[in-house]
Coordinates of C-alpha atoms in Angstrom, one line a residue:
X1156 CA -0.1 0.0 0.0
X1157 CA 1.2 3.2 -1.1
X1158 CA 1.4 5.9 1.9
X1159 CA 2.4 9.5 1.3
X1160 CA 3.0 11.8 5.0
X1161 CA 3.3 14.9 4.9
X1162 CA 5.6 17.6 6.6
X1163 CA 6.5 21.4 6.3
X1164 CA 3.5 23.9 5.6
X1165 CA 2.8 26.8 8.0
X1166 CA 2.8 30.6 8.4
X1167 CA 5.3 32.5 6.4
X1168 CA 5.0 36.4 5.7
X1169 CA 5.2 37.6 2.2
X1170 CA 8.6 36.8 0.8
X1171 CA 9.7 34.0 2.9
X1172 CA 10.1 30.4 1.4
X1173 CA 9.0 26.9 3.1
X1174 CA 9.7 24.0 2.2
X1175 CA 7.3 21.2 1.9
X1176 CA 8.7 17.5 2.2
X1177 CA 6.6 13.7 1.1
X1178 CA 8.0 10.9 2.0
X1179 CA 6.9 8.2 0.0
X1180 CA 5.9 4.4 1.5
X1181 CA 5.3 1.1 -0.2
X1182 CA 6.8 3.5 -3.6
X1183 CA 9.8 3.1 -5.9
X1184 CA 11.6 6.5 -7.7
X1185 CA 11.2 4.1 -10.7
X1186 CA 8.8 3.8 -13.0
X1187 CA 6.9 6.6 -11.3
X1188 CA 4.9 10.5 -11.9
X1189 CA 4.5 11.9 -8.3
X1190 CA 4.2 15.9 -7.3
X1191 CA 2.6 18.8 -5.5
X1192 CA -1.1 20.1 -6.0
X1193 CA -2.6 22.8 -4.0
X1194 CA -6.3 24.5 -2.9
X1195 CA -7.3 27.3 -1.9
X1196 CA -10.0 28.4 -0.4
X1197 CA -12.9 29.0 -3.1
X1198 CA -10.5 27.6 -5.8
X1199 CA -9.7 24.7 -8.0
X1200 CA -7.7 22.1 -7.0
X1201 CA -4.2 23.1 -9.1
X1202 CA -1.3 20.9 -10.2
X1203 CA 1.3 23.0 -8.8
X1204 CA 4.3 20.7 -9.9
X1205 CA 4.8 17.2 -11.1
X1206 CA 7.2 15.1 -12.0
X1207 CA 6.8 12.4 -14.4
X1208 CA 9.4 9.1 -15.8
X1209 CA 7.3 9.0 -18.7
X1210 CA 8.0 12.1 -20.2
X1211 CA 11.1 12.6 -18.0
X1212 CA 10.2 16.3 -17.5
X1213 CA 9.1 18.8 -14.6
X1214 CA 5.8 20.9 -14.6
X1215 CA 6.1 24.1 -12.8
X1216 CA 2.1 26.0 -13.0
X1217 CA 2.4 29.6 -14.9
X1218 CA 2.1 30.9 -11.5
X1219 CA 4.6 29.2 -9.5
X1220 CA 7.8 29.3 -12.1
X1221 CA 10.6 30.4 -11.0
X1222 CA 10.3 30.6 -7.9
X1223 CA 9.1 26.6 -6.6
X1224 CA 11.1 23.8 -7.2
X1225 CA 10.4 20.7 -6.8
X1226 CA 12.8 17.7 -5.8
X1227 CA 13.5 14.4 -5.1
X1228 CA 15.7 12.4 -3.1
X1229 CA 15.2 8.7 -4.1
X1230 CA 17.5 7.4 -1.1
X1231 CA 15.0 8.4 1.1
X1232 CA 12.2 8.0 -1.1
X1233 CA 11.5 11.2 -0.4
X1234 CA 9.7 14.6 -2.0
X1235 CA 10.8 18.1 -2.0
X1236 CA 8.7 21.1 -2.6
X1237 CA 10.6 24.5 -2.4
X1238 CA 9.4 27.4 -2.5
X1239 CA 10.5 30.8 -2.5
X1240 CA 9.2 34.6 -2.9
X1241 CA 5.5 33.5 -1.4
X1242 CA 2.9 35.6 -1.8
X1243 CA -0.3 35.7 0.2
X1244 CA -2.2 34.1 -2.8
X1245 CA -0.1 30.8 -2.4
X1246 CA -1.9 30.2 0.8
X1247 CA -3.7 26.6 0.1
X1248 CA -3.6 23.6 1.8
X1249 CA -1.0 21.7 0.1
X1250 CA -1.0 18.1 -1.3
X1251 CA 1.9 15.6 -2.1
X1252 CA 0.6 13.3 -4.5
X1253 CA 1.7 10.4 -6.7
X1254 CA 1.2 7.1 -9.5
X1255 CA 3.0 4.2 -11.2
X1256 CA 3.7 3.5 -13.5
X1257 CA 3.6 6.3 -14.5
X1258 CA 2.0 6.0 -18.4
X1259 CA 1.6 10.3 -18.9
X1260 CA 3.8 13.2 -19.0
X1261 CA 4.4 15.4 -16.6
X1262 CA 1.7 18.0 -17.8
X1263 CA -0.8 15.2 -17.8
X1264 CA -0.4 14.0 -14.4
X1265 CA -0.7 18.1 -13.0
X1266 CA -3.4 18.1 -14.8
X1267 CA -5.5 14.9 -14.3
X1268 CA -4.3 14.2 -10.8
X1269 CA -2.8 10.9 -9.6
X1270 CA -3.3 7.6 -7.7
X1271 CA -2.0 8.2 -4.2
X1272 CA -2.8 11.3 -2.3
X1273 CA -1.1 12.4 0.8
X1274 CA -3.4 14.4 3.7
X1275 CA -2.6 17.8 3.1
X1276 CA -0.4 20.5 4.7
X1277 CA -1.7 24.2 5.2
X1278 CA 0.1 26.8 3.7
X1279 CA -0.4 30.4 5.0
X1280 CA 0.9 33.6 3.6
X1281 CA 0.9 36.8 5.4
X1282 CA 0.9 40.2 3.7

C-alpha cells in the first residue's frame, strides 16, 4: 500500500520561504509520477509541480515558475517542494500525490491528478 506522509508548511510572511516534504512508502522511485497540488479557499484544485518518469519532464504551473522547485531524494523516497518568494495568493492546502507506473507526461498528471494522495498541509502566507 502506498502511503504519502507530508511535513512542512505553516505560516510565513510574504517574500519568505518554506519547504514541503513528502515521504513515500510502498512506492519506488522507478517508473513513477509524483507531484504537488494545492487548493485555496473558493478556488479549484491546481497542479503546482509534477515529475513523470514517462517523459522525464517537470511541470510547473505558470503561477509558481521561477519561485518553486520540486526535487526528489530517491534514496530517502522523498520529494520536496521548495517555495521561495511566497505570495499571499500561494495560501492553500498543499497535497503531495503519486502514481505508478507512469504512462503520461508531467503536464498530464498535474492536469488530471494521480492515484495516491497525502493528507495535505496548510501553507499560509501573510501580507
